[in-house]
Structure formats: C-alpha cells, structure tokens
Coordinates of C-alpha atoms in Angstrom, one line a residue:
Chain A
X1 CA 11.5 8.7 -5.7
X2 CA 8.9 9.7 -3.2
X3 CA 8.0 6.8 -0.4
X4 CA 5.2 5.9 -2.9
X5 CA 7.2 5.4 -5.6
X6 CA 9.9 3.3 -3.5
X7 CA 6.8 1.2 -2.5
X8 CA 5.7 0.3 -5.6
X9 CA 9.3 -0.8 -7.1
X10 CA 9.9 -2.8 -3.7
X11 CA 7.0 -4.6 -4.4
X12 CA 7.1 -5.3 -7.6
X13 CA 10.6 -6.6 -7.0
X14 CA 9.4 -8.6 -3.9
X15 CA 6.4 -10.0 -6.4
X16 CA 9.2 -12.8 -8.0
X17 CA 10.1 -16.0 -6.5
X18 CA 13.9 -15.9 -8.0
X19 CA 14.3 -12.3 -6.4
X20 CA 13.1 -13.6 -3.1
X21 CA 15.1 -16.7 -2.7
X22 CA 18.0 -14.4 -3.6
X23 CA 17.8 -12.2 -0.8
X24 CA 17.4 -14.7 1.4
X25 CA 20.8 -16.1 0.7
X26 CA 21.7 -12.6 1.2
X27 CA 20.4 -12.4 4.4
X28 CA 23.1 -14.9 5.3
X29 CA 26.0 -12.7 4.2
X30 CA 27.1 -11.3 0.7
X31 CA 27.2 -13.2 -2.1
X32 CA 28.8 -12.6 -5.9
X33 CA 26.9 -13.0 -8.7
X34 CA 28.7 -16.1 -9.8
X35 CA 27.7 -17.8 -5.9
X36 CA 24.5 -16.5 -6.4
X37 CA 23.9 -17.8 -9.7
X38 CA 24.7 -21.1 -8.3
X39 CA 21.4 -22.6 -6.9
X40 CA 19.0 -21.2 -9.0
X41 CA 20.3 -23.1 -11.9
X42 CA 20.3 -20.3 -14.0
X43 CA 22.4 -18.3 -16.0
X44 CA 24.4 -15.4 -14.8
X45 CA 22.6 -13.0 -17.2
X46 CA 19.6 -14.2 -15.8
X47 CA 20.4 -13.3 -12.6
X48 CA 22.5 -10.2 -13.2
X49 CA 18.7 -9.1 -14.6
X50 CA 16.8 -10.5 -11.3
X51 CA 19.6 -8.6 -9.1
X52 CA 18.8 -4.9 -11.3
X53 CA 15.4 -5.1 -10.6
X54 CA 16.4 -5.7 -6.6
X55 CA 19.0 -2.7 -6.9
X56 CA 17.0 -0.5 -8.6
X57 CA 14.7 -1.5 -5.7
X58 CA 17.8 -0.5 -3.0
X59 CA 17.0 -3.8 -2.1
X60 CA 20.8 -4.8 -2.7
X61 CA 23.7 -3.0 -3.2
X62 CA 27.4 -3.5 -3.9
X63 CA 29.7 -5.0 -1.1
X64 CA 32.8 -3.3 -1.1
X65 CA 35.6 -5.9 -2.7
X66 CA 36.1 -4.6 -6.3
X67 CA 37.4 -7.8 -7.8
X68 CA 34.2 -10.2 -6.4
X69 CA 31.4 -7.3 -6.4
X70 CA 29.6 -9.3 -3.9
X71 CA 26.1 -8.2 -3.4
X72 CA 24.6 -7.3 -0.1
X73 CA 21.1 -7.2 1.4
X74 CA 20.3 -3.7 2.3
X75 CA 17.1 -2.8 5.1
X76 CA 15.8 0.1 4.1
X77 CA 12.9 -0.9 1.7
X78 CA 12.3 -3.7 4.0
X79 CA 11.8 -1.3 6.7
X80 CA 9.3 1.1 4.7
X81 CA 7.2 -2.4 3.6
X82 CA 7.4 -3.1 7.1
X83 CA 6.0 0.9 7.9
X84 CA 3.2 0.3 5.5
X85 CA 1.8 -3.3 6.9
X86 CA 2.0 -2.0 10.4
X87 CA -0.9 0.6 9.2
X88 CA -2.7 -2.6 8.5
X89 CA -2.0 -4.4 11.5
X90 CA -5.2 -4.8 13.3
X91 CA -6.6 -6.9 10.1
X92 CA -3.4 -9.4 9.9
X93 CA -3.0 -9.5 13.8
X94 CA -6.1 -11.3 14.4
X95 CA -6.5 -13.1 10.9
X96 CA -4.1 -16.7 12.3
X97 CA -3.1 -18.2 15.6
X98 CA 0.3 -19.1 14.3
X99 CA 0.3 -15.1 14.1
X100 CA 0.4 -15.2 18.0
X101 CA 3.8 -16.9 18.1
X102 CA 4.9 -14.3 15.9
X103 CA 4.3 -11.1 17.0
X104 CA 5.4 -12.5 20.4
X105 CA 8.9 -13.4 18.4
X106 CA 8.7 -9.5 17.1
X107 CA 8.1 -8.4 20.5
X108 CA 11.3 -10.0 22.0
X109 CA 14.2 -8.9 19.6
X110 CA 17.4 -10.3 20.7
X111 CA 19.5 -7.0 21.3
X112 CA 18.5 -3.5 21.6
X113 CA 14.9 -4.0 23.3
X114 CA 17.1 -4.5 26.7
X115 CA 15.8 -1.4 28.9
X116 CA 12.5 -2.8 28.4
X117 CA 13.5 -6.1 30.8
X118 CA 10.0 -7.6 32.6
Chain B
X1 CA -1.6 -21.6 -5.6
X2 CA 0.9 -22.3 -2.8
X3 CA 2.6 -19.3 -0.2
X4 CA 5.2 -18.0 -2.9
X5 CA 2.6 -18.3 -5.7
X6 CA 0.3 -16.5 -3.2
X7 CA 3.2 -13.9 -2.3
X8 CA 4.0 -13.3 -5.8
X9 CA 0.1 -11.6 -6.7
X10 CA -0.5 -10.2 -3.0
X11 CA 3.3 -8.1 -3.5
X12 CA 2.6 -7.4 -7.4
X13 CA -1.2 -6.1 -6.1
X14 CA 0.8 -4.5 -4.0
X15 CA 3.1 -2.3 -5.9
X16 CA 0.4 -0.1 -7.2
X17 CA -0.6 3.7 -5.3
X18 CA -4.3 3.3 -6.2
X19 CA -4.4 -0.1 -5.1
X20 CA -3.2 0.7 -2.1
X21 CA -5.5 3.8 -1.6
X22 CA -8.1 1.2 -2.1
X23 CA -7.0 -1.3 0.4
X24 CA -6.3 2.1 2.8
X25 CA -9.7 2.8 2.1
X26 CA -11.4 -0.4 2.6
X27 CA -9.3 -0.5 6.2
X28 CA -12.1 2.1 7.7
X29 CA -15.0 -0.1 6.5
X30 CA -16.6 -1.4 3.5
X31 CA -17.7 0.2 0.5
X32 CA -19.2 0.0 -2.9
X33 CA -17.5 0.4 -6.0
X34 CA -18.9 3.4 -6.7
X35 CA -17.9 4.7 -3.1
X36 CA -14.3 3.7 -3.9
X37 CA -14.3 5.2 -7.3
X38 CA -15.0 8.6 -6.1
X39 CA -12.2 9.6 -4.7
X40 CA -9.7 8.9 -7.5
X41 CA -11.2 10.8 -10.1
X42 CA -10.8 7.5 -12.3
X43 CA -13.9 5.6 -14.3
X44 CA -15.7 2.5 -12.3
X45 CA -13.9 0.0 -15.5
X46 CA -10.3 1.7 -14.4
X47 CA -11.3 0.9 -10.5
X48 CA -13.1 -2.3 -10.9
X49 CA -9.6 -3.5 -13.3
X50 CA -7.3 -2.7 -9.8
X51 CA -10.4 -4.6 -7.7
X52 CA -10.0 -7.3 -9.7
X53 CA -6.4 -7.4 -9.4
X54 CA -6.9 -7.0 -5.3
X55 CA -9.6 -9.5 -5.3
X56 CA -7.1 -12.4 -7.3
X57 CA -4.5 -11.9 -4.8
X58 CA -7.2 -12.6 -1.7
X59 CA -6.4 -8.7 -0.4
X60 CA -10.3 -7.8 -0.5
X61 CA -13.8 -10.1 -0.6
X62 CA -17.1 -9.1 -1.6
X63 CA -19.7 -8.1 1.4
X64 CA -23.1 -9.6 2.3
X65 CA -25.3 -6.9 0.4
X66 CA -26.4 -8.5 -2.7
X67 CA -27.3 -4.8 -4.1
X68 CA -24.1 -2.6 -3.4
X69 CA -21.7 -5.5 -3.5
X70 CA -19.2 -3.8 -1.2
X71 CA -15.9 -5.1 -0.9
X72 CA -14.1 -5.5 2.3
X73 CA -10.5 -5.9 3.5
X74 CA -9.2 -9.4 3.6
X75 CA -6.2 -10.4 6.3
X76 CA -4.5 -13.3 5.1
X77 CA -2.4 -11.9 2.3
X78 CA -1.2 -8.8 4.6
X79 CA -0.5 -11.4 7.5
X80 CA 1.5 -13.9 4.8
X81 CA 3.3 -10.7 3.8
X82 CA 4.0 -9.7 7.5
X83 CA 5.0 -13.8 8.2
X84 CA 7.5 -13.2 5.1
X85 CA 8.9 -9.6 6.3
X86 CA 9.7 -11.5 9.8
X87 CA 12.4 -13.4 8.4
X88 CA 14.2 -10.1 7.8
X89 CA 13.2 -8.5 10.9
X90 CA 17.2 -8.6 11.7
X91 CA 17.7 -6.5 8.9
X92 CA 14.5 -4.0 8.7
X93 CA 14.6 -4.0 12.6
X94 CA 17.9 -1.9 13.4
X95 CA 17.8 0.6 10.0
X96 CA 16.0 3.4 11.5
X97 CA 15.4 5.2 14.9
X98 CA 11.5 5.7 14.2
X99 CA 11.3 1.9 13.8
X100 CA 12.1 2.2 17.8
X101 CA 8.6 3.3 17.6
X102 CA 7.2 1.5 15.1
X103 CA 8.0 -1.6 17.4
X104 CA 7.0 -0.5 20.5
X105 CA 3.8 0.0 18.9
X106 CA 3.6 -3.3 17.2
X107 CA 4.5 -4.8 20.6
X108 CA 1.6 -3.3 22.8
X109 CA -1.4 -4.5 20.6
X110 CA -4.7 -2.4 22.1
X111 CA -6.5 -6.1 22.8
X112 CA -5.6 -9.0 23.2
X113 CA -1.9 -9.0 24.6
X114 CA -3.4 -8.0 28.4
X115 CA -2.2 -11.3 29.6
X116 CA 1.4 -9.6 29.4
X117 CA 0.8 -6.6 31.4
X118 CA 4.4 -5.0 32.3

C-alpha cells in the first residue's frame, strides 16, 4: 500500500464509533478480545470483525502472549493522519478558541521536547 | 448529529484520494465545480457525488457567488479530527523521527503564537 492507500483504510476504519472506543481502551494498555468485548456489549465475533478492519488498518496488532493474544494500539497510521491534517493546519488552527489550549498542550510534550527549555 | 456522529462522516469523507485532492485543492482558494472537475479527468456528476459527500460531513461550504457557486474549505471537521488525534498524541508523537519536525512546525504557528517568542 502506498501512503494513499494506507490513508484511506485508516480512515475508513477511524469512520466507526465501536473501532474508536476500542482503541481508546487500547491506548491504556493491551487488551484481549474477550476484555475488549466486554464493554461494548457485544459479541466476540462482532468485535473480532471491528478489530480486522483496525488490523488491516495497522491500527492494532498482536501483543506478544500467545495464549491471551492481547491486542495493542500501534502509532503509525495515527502518525501519517496526523501528517496529512498538519497540511491543513492553518484552516483548523484558527477555526476554535478551545483549539488554543490545544495546540499549546501539543507544544509542551511531556518528554523528549527537553532541549527546547524557555 | 453529535461529535462521534460528526467524526464518523468527516473520517469516512475522508478515506477517499479524490476527495482529498478536492479538499487539497480547495486549501489554495475557492473554486467552481467545474474548476475542481478538471483536473481529475472525472465527469461533473462523479465530482459533484464526492462534493456532496464533503459537503454532508461540514468539510467544504458553498461561496458567496450566486453564478459559479464555488465551494470553499470548511475548518471545523479538520479541527474535530485534529481534537480527536490529540488524545493519541502519546502514541503518534514518538513513532517517527520526521514527526520531530512535524512538531516543531506545528509548535511555531506563522501568526498568532508571537506572544511566546523564545
């Protein structure tokens, strides 16, 4: 897949509230399928279908304990999304105040950003 | 529709090249159907089908000229995207080295920011 292509499949599989809410329990750790099934009050087929699209996506990938298979959120794709809306930023920079508060969060990353003290 | 309902058309617009050549388009300035059917060697039903799938999700508006009806860039569904892609910043943030870049450039915004001159 070309970046294009990887685009359009991470959007489509960020275009469904189920897939969402799953990788945001991910983003707190690794989950199975069984403890991600778990909130959504759905069935695990269900979800093993919602969690395809977000592999196929490299949204997710497999943890690395055979027996649970846990699941795990994986940054790439995010990153790229994140690539394409900054080619956009000068429309949603200026479109909300709240937006204010958060690039000012995205300026001031916790680690790494340390060399550039003020 | 409420913010996941309005995430769920802005990402499926979203995962779509011509779409996004449109919206890439529309970023240097307004422009007529017509105008944005040209360069995709596609027919003005085939464009005005992914306009209308652009203009349901809030990404572009209709301009003031009554005659050309040129359509124009709309911010809020990029900035609810970028508000979303925050809450994985974590994740996105530390996958790749030109995201170093990426950053510094979101963080030095050409207006607006001069109240934080380092």
């Amino acid at each position: 897949m070309n970046t294009s292509q990887r685009l359009d499949v991470t959007f489509a599989a960020l275009a469904d509230p189920t897939r969402r809410a799953i990788l945001a329990r991910l983003a707190s750790g690794e989950a199975s399928v069984m403890e991600l099934a778990r909130p959504f009050a759905m069935s695990q087929p269900a979800i093993s279908k919602h969690l395809k699209v977000l592999e196929r996506a490299g949204l997710i990938a497999r943890g690395q304990d055979a027996q649970r298979r846990p699941r795990r959120l994986e940054a790439r794709p995010l990153a790229e999304v994140t690539g394409w809306l900054v080619g956009y930023r000068r429309f949603w920079e200026g479109s909300f105040q709240r937006l204010d508060a958060l690039l000012d969060e995205m300026k001031t990353p916790e680690k790494k950003r340390a060399r550039k003290k003020r």
